[in-house]
mmCIF file of N, CA, C and O in Angstrom:
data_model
loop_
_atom_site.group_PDB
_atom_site.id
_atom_site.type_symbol
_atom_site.label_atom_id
_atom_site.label_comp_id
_atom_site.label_asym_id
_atom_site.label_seq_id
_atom_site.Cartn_x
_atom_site.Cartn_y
_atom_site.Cartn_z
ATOM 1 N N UNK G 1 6.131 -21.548 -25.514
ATOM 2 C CA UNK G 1 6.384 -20.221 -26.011
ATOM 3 C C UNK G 1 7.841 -19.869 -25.713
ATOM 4 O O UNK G 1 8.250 -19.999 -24.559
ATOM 5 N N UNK G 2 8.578 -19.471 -26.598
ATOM 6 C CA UNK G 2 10.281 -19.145 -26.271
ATOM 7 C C UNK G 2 10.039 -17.905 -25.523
ATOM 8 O O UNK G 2 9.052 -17.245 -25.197
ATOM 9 N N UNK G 3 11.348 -17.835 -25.370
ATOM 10 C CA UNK G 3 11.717 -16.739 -23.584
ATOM 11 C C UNK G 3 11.677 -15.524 -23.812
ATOM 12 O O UNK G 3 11.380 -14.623 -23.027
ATOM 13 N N UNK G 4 12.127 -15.422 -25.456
ATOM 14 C CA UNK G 4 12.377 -13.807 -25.931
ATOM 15 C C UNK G 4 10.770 -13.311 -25.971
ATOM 16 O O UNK G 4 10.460 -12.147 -25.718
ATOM 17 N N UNK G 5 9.747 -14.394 -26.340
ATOM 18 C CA UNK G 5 8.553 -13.810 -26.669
ATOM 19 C C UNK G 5 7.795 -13.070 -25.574
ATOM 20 O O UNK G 5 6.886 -12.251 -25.709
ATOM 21 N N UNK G 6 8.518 -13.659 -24.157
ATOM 22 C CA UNK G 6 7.538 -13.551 -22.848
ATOM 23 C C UNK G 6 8.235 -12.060 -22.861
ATOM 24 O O UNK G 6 7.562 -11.095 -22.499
ATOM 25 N N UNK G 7 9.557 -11.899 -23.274
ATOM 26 C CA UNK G 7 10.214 -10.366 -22.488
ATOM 27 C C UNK G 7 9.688 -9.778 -23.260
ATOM 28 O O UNK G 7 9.443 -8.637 -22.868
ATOM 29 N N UNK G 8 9.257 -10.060 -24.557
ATOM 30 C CA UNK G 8 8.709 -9.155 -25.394
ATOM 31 C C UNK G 8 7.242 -8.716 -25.322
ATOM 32 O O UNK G 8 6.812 -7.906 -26.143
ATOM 33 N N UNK G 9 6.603 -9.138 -24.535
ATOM 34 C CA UNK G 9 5.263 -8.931 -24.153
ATOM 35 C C UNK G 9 5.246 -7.953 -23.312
ATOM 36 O O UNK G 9 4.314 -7.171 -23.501
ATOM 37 N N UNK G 10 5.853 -7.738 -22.553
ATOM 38 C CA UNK G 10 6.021 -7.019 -21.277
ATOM 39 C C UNK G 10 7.284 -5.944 -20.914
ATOM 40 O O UNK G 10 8.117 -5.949 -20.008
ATOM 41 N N UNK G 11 7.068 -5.152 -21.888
ATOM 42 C CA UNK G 11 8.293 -4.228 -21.743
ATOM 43 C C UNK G 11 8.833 -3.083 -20.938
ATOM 44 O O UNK G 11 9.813 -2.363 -21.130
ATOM 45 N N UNK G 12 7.552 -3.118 -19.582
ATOM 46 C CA UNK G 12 7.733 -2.766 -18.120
ATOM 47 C C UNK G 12 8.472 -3.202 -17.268
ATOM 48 O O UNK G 12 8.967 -2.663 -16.278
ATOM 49 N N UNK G 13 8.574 -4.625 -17.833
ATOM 50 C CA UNK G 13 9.288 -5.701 -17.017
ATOM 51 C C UNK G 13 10.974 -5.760 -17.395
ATOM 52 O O UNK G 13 12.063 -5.762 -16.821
ATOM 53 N N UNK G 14 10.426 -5.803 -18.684
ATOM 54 C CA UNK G 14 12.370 -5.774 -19.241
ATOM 55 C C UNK G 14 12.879 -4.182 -19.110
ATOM 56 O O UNK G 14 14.091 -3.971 -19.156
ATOM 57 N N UNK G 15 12.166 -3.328 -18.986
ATOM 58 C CA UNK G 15 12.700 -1.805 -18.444
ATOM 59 C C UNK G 15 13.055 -1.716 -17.482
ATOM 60 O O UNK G 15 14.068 -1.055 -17.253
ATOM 61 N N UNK G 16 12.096 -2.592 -16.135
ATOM 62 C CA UNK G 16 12.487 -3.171 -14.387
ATOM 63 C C UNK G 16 13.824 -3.274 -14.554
ATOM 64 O O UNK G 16 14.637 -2.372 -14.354
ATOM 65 N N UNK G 17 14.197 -5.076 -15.156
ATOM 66 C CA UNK G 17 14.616 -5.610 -15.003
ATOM 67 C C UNK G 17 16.000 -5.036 -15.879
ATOM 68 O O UNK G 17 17.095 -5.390 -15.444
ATOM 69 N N UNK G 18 15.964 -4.301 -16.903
ATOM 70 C CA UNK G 18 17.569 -3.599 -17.391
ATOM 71 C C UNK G 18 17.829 -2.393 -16.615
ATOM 72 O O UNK G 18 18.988 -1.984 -16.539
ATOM 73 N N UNK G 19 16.902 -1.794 -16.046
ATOM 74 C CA UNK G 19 17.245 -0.928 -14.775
ATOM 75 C C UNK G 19 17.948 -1.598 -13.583
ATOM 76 O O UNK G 19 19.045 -1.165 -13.233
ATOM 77 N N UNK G 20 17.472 -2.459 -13.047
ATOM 78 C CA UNK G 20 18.166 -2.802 -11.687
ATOM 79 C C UNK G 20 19.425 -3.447 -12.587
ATOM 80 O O UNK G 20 20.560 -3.299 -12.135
ATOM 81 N N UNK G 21 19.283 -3.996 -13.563
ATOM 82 C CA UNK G 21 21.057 -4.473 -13.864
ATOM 83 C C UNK G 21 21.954 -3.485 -14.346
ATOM 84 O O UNK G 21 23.145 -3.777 -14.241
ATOM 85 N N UNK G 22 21.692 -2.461 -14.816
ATOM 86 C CA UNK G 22 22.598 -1.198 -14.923
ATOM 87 C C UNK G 22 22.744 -1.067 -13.444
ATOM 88 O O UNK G 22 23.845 -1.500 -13.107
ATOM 89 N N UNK G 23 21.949 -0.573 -12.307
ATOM 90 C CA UNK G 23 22.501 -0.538 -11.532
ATOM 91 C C UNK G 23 23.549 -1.409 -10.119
ATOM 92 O O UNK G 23 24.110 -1.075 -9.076
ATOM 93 N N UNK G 24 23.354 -2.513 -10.835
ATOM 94 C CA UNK G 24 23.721 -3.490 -10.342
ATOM 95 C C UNK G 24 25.589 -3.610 -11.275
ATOM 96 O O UNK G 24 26.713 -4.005 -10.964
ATOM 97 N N UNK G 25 25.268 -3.316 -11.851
ATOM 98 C CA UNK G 25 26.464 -3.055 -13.050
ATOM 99 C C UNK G 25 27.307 -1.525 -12.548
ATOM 100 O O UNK G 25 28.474 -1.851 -12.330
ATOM 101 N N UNK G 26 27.179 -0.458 -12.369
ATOM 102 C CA UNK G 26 27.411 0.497 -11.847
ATOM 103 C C UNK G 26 27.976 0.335 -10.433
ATOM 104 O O UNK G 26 29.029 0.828 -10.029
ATOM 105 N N UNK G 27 27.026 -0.516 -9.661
ATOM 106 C CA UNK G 27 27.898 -0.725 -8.495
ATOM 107 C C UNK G 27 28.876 -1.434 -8.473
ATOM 108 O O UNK G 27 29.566 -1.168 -7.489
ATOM 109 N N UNK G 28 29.429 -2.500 -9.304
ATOM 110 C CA UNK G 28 30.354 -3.321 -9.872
ATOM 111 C C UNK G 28 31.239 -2.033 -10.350
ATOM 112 O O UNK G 28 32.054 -1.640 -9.515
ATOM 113 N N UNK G 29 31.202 -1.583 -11.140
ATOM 114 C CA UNK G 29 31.781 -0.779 -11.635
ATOM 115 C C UNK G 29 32.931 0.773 -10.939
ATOM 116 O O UNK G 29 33.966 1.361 -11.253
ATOM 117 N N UNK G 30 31.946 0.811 -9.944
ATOM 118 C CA UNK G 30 32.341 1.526 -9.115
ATOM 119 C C UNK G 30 32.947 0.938 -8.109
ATOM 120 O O UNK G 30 33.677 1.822 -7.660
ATOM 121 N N UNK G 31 33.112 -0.124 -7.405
ATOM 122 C CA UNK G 31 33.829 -1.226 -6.909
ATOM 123 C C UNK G 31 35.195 -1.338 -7.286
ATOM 124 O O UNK G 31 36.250 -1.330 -6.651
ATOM 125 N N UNK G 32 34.863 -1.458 -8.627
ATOM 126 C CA UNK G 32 36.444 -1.601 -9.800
ATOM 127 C C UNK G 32 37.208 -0.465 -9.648
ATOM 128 O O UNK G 32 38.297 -0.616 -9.096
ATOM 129 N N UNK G 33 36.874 0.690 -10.027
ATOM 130 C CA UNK G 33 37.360 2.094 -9.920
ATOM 131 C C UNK G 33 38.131 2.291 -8.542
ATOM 132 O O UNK G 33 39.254 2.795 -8.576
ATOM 133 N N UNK G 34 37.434 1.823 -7.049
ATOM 134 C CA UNK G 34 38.284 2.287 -6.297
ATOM 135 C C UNK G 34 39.487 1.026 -6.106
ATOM 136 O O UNK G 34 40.508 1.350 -5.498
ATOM 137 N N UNK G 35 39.392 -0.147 -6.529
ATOM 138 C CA UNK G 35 39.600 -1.772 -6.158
ATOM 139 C C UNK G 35 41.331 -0.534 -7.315
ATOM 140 O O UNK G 35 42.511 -0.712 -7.012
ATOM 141 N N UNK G 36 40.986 0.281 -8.218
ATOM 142 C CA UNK G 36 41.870 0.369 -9.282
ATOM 143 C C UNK G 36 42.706 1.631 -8.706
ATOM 144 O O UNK G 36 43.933 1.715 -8.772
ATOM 145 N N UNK G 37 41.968 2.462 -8.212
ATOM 146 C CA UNK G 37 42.621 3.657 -7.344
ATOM 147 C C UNK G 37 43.292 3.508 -6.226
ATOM 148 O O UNK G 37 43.966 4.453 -5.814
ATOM 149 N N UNK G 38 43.234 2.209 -5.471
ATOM 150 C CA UNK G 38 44.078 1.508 -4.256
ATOM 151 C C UNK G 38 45.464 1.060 -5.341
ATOM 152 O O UNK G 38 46.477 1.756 -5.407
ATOM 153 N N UNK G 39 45.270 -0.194 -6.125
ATOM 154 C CA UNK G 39 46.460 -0.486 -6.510
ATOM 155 C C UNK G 39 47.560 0.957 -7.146
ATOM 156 O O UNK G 39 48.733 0.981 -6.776
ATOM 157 N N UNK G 40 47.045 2.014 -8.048
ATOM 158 C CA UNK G 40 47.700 2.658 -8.099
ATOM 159 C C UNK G 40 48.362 3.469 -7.239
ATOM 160 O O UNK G 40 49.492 3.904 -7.460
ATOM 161 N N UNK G 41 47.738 3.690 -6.299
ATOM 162 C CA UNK G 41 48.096 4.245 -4.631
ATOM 163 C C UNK G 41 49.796 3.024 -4.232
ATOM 164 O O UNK G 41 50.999 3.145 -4.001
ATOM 165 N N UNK G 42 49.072 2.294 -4.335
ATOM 166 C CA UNK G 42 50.005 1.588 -4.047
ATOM 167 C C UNK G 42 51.324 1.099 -4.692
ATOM 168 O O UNK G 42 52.214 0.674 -3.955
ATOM 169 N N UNK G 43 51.481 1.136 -5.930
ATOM 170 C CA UNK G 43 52.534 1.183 -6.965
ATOM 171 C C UNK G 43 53.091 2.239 -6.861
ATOM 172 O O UNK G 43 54.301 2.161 -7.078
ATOM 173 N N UNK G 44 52.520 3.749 -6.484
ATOM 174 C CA UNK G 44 53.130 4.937 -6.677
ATOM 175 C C UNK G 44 54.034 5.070 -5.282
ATOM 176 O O UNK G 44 55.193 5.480 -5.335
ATOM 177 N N UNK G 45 53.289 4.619 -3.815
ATOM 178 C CA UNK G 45 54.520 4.588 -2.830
ATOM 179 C C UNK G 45 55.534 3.434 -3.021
ATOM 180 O O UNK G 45 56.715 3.573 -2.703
ATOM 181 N N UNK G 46 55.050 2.314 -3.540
ATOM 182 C CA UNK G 46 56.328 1.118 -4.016
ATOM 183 C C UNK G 46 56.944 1.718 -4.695
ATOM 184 O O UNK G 46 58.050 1.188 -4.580
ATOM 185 N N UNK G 47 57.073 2.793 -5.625
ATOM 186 C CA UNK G 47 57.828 2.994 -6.786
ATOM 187 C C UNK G 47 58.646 4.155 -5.840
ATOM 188 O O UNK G 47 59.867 4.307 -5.873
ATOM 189 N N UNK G 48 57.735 4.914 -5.019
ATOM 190 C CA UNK G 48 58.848 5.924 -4.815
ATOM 191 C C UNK G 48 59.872 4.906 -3.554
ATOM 192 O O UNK G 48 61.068 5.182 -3.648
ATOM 193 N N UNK G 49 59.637 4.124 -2.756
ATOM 194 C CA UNK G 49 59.702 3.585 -1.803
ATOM 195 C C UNK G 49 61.623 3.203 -2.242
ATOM 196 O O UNK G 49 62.718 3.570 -1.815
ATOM 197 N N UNK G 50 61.224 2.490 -3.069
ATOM 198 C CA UNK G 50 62.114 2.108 -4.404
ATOM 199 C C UNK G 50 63.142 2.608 -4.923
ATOM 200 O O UNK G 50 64.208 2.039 -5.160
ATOM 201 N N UNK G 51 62.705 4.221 -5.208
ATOM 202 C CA UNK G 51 63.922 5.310 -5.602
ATOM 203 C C UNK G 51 64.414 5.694 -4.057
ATOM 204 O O UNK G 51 65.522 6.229 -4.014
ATOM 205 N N UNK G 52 64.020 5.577 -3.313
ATOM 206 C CA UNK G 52 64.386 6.225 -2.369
ATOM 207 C C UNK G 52 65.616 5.429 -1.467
ATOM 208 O O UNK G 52 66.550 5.809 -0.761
ATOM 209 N N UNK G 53 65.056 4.073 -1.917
ATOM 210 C CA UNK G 53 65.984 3.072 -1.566
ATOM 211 C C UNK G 53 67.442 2.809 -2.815
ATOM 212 O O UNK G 53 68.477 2.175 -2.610
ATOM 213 N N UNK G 54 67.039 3.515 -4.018
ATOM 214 C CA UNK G 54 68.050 3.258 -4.609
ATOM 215 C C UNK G 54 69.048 4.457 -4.606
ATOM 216 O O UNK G 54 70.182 4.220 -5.021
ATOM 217 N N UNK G 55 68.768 5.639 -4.210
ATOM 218 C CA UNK G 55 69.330 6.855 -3.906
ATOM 219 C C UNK G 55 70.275 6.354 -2.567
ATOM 220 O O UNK G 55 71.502 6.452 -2.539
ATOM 221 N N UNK G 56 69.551 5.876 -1.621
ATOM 222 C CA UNK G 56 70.202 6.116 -0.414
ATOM 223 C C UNK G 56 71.458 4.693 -0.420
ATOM 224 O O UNK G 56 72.323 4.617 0.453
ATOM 225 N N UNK G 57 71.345 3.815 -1.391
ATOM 226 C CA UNK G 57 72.616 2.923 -1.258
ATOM 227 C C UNK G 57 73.493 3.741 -2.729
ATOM 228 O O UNK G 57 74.591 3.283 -3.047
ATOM 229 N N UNK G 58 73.037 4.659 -3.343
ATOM 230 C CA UNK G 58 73.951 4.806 -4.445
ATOM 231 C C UNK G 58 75.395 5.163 -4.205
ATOM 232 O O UNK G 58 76.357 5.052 -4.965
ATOM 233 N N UNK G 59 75.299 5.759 -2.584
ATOM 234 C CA UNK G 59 76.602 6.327 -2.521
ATOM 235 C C UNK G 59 76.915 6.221 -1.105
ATOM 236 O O UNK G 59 76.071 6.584 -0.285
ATOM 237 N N UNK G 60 78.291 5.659 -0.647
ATOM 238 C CA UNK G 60 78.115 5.259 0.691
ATOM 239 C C UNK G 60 78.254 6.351 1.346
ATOM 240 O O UNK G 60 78.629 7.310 0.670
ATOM 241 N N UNK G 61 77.974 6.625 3.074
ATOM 242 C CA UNK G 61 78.159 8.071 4.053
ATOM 243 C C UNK G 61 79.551 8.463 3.622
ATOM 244 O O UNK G 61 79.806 9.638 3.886
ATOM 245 N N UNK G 62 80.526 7.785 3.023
ATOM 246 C CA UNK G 62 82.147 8.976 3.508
ATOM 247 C C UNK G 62 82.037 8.945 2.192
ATOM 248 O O UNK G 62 83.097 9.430 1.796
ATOM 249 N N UNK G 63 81.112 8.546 0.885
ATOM 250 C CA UNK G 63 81.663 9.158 -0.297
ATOM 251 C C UNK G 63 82.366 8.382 -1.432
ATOM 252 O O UNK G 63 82.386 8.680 -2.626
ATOM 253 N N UNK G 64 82.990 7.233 -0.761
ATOM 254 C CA UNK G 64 83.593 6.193 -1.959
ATOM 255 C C UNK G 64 82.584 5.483 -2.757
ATOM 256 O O UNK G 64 81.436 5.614 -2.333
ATOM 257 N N UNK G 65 82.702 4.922 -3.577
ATOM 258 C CA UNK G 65 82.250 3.762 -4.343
ATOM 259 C C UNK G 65 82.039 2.520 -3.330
ATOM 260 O O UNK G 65 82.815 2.074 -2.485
ATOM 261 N N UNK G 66 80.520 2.040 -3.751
ATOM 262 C CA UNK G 66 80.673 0.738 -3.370
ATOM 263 C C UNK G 66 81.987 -0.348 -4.651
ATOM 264 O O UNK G 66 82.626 -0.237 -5.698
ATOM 265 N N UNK G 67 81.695 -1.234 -3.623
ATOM 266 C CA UNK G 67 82.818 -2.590 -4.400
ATOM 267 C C UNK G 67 81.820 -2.836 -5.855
ATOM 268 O O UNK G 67 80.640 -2.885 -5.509
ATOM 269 N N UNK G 68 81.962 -2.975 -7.132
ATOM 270 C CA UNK G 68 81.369 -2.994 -8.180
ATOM 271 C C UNK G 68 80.677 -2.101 -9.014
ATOM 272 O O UNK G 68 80.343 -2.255 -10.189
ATOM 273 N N UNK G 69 80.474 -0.976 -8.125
ATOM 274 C CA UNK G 69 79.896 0.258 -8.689
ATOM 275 C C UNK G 69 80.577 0.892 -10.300
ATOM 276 O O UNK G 69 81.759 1.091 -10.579
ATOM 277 N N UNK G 70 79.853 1.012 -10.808
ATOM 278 C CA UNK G 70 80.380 1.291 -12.429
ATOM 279 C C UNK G 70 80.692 2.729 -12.819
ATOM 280 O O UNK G 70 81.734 3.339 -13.058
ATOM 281 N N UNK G 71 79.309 3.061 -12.793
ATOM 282 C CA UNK G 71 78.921 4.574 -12.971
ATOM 283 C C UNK G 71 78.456 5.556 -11.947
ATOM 284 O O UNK G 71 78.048 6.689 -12.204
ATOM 285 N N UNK G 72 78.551 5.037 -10.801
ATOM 286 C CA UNK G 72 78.208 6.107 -9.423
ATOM 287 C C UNK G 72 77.016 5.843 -9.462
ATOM 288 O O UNK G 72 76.539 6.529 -8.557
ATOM 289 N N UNK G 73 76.171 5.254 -9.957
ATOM 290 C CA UNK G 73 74.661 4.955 -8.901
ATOM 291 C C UNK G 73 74.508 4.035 -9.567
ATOM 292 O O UNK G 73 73.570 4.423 -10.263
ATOM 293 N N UNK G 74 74.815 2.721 -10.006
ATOM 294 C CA UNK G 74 74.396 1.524 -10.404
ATOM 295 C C UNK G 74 75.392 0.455 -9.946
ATOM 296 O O UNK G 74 76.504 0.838 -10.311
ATOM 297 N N UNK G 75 75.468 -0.543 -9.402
ATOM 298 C CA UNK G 75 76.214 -1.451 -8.862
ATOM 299 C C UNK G 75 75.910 -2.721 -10.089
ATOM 300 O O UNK G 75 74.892 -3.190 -10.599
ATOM 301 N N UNK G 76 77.703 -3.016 -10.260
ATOM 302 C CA UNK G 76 77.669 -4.321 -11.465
ATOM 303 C C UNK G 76 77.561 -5.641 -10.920
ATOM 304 O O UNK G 76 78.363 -6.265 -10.224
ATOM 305 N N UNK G 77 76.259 -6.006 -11.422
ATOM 306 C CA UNK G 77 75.998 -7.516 -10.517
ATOM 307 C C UNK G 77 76.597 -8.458 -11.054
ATOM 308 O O UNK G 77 76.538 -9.536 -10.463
ATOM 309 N N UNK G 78 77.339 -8.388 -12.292
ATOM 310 C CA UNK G 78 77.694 -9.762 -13.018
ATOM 311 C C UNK G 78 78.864 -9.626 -12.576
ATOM 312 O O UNK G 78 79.482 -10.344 -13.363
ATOM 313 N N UNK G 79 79.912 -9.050 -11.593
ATOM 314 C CA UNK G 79 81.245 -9.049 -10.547
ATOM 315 C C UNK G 79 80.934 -10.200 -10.337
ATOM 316 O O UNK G 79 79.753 -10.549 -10.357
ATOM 317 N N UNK G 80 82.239 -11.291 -10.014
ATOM 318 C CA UNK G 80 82.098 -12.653 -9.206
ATOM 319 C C UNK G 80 83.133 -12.327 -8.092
ATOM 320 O O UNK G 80 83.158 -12.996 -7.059
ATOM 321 N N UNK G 81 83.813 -11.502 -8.266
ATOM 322 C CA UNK G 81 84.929 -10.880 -6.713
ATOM 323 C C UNK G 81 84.072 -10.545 -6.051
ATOM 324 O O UNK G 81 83.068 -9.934 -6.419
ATOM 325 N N UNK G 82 84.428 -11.008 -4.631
ATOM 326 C CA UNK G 82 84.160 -10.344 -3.359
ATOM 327 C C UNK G 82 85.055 -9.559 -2.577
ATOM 328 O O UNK G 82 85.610 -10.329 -1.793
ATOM 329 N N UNK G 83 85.443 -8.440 -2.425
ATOM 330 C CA UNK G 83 85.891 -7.999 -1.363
ATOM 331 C C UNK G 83 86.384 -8.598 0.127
ATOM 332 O O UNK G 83 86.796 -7.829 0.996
#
């Protein structure tokens, strides 16, 4: 007798059995959600982490330009002079 015929006999069983996998699915699911709310947590202090680090070299304590600086907060990396 094929497999579909047995679930089809018994549709207490396949109601059981798609119940506990929704919830079995849901808890997966909800797993994901926070597994997804950490990484964004975490991109958002890398990102500010980031500006904060690019603010604080944009301009040195007395005020000059770094060596390559173009436009006052971006430093030109394709310079081959060193200072």
């Amino acid at each position: 007798m094929p497999r579909s015929t047995d679930r089809q006999a018994d549709p207490a069983a396949a109601t059981a059995s798609l119940a506990a996998e929704a919830a079995l699915l849901g808890g997966r699911l909800h797993l994901l959600r926070e597994a997804i709310d950490t990484v964004d947590a975490r991109i958002d202090a890398v990102s500010e982490a980031l500006r904060q680090l690019q603010h604080s070299v944009a301009r040195p304590a007395d005020g000059r330009k770094h060596p390559g600086e173009t436009d006052g907060t971006r430093l030109d990396h394709s310079r081959t002079d060193h200072p």
